[in-house]
Coordinates of C-alpha atoms in Angstrom, one line a residue:
X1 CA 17.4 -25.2 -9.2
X2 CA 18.2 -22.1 -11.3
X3 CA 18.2 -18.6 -9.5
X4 CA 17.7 -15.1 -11.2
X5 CA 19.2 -12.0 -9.1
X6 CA 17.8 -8.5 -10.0
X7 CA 20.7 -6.1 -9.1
X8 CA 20.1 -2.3 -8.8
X9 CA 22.4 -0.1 -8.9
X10 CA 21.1 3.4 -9.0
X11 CA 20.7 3.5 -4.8
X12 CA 16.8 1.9 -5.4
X13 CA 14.3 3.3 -7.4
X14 CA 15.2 1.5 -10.6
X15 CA 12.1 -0.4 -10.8
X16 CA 13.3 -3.5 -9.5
X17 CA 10.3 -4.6 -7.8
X18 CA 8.0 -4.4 -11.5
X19 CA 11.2 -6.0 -13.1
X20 CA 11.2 -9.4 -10.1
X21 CA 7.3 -9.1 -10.3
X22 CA 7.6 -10.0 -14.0
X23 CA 10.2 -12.3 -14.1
X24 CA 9.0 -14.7 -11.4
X25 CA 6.2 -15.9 -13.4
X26 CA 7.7 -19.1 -13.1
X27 CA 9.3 -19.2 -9.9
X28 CA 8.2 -20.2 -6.6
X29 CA 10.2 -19.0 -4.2
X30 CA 11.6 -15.2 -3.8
X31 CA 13.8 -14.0 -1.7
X32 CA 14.7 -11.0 -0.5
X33 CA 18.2 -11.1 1.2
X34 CA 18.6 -7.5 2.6
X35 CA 17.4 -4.2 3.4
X36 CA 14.0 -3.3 5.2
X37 CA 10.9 -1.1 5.0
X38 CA 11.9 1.5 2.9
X39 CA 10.2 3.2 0.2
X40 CA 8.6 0.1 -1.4
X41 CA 7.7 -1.2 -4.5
X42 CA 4.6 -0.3 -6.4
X43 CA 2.9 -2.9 -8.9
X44 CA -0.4 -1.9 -10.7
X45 CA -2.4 -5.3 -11.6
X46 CA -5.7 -4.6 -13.6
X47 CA -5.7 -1.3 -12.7
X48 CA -5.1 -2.0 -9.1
X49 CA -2.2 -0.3 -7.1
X50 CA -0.3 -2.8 -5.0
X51 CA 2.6 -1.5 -2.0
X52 CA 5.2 -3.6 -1.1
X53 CA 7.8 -2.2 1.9
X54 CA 8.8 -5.6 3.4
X55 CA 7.3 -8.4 1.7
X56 CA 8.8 -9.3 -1.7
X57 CA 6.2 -8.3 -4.7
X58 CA 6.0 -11.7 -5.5
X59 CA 3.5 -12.1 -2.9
X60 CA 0.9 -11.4 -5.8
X61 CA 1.6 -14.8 -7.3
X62 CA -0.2 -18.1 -6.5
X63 CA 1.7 -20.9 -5.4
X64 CA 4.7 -18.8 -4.6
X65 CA 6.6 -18.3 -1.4
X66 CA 7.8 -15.0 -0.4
X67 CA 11.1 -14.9 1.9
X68 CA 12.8 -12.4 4.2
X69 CA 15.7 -13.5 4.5
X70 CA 18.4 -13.3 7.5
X71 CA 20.0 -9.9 6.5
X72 CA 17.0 -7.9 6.4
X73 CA 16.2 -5.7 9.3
X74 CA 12.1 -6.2 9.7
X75 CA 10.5 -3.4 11.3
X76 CA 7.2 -5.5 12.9
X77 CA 4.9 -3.0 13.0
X78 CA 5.2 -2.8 9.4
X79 CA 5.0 -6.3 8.6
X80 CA 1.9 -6.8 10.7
X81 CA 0.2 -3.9 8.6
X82 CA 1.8 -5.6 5.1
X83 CA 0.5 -8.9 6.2
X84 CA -3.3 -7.6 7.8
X85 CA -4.0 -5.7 3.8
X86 CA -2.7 -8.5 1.5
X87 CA -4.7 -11.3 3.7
X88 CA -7.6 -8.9 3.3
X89 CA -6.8 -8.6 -0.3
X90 CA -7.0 -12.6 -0.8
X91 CA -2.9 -13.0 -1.0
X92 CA -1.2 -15.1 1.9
X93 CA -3.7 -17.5 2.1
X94 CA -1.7 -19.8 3.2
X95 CA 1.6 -20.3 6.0
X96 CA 4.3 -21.3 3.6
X97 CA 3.0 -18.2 1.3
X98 CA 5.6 -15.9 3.1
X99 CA 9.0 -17.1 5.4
X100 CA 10.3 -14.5 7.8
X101 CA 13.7 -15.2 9.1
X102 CA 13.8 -16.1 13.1
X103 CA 17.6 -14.3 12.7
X104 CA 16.4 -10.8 10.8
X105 CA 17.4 -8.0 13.1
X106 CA 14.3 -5.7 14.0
X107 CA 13.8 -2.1 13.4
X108 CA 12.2 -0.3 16.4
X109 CA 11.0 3.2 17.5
X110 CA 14.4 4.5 18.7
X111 CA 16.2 3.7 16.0
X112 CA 13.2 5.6 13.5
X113 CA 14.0 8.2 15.6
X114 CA 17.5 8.2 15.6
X115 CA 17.1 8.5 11.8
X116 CA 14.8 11.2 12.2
X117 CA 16.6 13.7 13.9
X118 CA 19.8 13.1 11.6
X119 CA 18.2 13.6 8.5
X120 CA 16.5 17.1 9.8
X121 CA 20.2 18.2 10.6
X122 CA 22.5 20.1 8.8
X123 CA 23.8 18.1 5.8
X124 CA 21.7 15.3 6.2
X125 CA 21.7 12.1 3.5
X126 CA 18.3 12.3 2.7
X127 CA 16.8 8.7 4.0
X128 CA 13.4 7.9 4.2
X129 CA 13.5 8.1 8.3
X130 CA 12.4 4.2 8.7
X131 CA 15.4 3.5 10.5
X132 CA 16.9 1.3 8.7
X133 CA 20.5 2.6 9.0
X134 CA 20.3 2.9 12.6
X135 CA 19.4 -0.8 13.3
X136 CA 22.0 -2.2 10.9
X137 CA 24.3 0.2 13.0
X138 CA 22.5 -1.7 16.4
X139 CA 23.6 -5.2 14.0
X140 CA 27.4 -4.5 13.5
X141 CA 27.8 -3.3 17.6
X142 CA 26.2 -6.5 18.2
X143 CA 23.6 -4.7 20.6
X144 CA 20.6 -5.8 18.1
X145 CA 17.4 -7.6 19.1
X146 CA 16.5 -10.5 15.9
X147 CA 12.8 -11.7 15.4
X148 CA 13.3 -14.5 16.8
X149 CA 13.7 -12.9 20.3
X150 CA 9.9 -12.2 20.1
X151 CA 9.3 -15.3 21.4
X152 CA 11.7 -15.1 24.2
X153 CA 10.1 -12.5 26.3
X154 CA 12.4 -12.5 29.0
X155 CA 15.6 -12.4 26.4
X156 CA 13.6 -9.7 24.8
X157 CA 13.4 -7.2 27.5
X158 CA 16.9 -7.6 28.5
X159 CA 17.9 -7.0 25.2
X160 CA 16.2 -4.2 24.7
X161 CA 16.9 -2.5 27.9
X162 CA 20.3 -3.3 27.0
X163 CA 20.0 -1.5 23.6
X164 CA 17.9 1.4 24.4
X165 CA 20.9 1.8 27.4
X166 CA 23.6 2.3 24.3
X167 CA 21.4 4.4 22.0
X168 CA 20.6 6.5 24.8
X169 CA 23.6 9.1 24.8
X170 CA 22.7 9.0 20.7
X171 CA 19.3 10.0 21.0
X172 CA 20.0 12.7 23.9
X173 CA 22.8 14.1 21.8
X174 CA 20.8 14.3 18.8
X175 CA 17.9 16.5 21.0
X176 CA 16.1 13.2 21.1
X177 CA 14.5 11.2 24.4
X178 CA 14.9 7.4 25.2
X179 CA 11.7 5.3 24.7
X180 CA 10.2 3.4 27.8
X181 CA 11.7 0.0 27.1
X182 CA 8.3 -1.2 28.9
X183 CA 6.0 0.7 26.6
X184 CA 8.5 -0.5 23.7
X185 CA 8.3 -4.3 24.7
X186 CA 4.6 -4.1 25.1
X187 CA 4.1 -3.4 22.0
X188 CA 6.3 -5.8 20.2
X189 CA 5.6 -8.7 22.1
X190 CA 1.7 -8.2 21.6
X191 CA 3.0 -8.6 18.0
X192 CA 4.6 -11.4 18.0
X193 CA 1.6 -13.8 18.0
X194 CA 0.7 -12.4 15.0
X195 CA 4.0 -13.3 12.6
X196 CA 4.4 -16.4 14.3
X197 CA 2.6 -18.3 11.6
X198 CA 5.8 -17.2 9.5
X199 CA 8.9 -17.2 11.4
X200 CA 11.4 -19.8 11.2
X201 CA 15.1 -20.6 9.7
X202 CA 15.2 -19.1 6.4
X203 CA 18.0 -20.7 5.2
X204 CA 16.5 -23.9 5.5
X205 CA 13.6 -22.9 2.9
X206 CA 13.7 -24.8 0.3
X207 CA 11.4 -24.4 -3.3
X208 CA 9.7 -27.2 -5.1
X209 CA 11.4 -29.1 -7.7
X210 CA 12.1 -27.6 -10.8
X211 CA 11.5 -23.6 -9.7
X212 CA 13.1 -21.4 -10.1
X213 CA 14.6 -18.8 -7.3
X214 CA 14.1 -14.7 -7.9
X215 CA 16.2 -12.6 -6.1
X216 CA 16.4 -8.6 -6.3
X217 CA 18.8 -6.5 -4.7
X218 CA 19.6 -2.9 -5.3
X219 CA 22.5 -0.6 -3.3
X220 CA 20.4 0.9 -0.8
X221 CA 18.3 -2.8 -0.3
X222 CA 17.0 -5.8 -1.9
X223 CA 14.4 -7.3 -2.7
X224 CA 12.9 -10.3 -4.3
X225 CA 10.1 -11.5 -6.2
X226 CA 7.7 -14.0 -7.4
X227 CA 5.1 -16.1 -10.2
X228 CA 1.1 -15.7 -11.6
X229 CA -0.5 -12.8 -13.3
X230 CA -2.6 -10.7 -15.3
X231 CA -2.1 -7.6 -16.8
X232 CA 0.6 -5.6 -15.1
X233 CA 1.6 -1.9 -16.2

């Protein structure tokens, strides 16, 4: 199997997701290995304006499977909307269309807002507020929640409680408020029947013989592509 990687290195914005979308004409499986729902990746097919925050672009190509992949941090919420306009758009048609690792940390509300009130400090980075940061921050003090805790309720609201506990003094000292881990686990779970279709061990995908493997990644993510198009601009 050969594999392509798309590196960026001018901290995203590079065009990386027009650059997989184009290479992974023949390929079958794209994978994107890192980062989460930034700024996206915009693809114009036939005139038509395609957004891409989570899924790899690649998910405009038949016969192609789109994977995010263990070190992402998946923000469901987002994902759920991704997945609701591409089905409605006749893309993911199928199960094995898209993977979704059942280790991929997840972004949620408090750690958005964590982002939020850093960037409107003094002196702040400049991120898009999606936080992204914050929940790879979550990852390395080993208090994060992964996707595959969805499906473990009970794990899920310990965890969580747990986490929203150690952001807590954060979010206070930053002006912020804690979330209701209730309110917060209400709404995840009731998501989690939803990506189901889609979760399981992404390192265990495997592509169809002879295809070939895209993957994209750029300083401030990564991303990963796909195969089967018209016109793209």
């Amino acid at each position: 199997m050969s594999v392509v990687i798309v590196v960026g290195a001018q901290w995203g914005d590079e065009g990386k997701g027009k650059i997989v979308d184009l290479l992974t004409e023949k390929a079958r499986l794209v994978v994107r290995w890192a980062g989460g729902a930034n700024a996206g990746h915009t693809l114009v097919v036939d005139g038509k304006k395609y957004v891409t925050r989570l899924i790899p672009s690649g998910v405009l190509r038949s016969g192609v499977t789109c994977v995010l992949g263990e070190a992402m941090v998946v923000d469901p919420t987002v994902l759920c909307e991704e997945i609701r306009t591409f089905r409605a758009q006749g893309f993911l048609r199928r199960e094995e269309d898209l993977v979704v690792a059942a280790r991929a940390h997840l972004t949620l509300p408090h750690h958005r807002e964590i982002d939020r009130l850093r960037d409107e400090r003094p002196g702040n980075l400049g991120t898009t507020r999606k936080g992204i940061g914050p929940t790879y921050e979550s990852k390395a003090a080993r208090i994060g929640l992964r996707v595959g805790d969805l499906y473990r309720p009970d794990r899920f609201r310990a965890l969580l409680a747990r986490q929203i506990e150690a952001l807590g003094p954060t979010l206070l000292a930053l002006g912020g408020t804690p979330p209701d881990a209730g309110e917060v686990a209400a709404h995840y779970l009731g998501l989690a029947d939803e990506i189901r279709p889609y979760v399981r061990d992404a390192s265990s995908t495997r592509p169809s013989p002879a295809a070939t493997t895209c993957c994209s990644r750029g300083r401030r993510g990564c991303s990963s592509t796909s195969t089967t198009a018209p016109t793209r601009t």
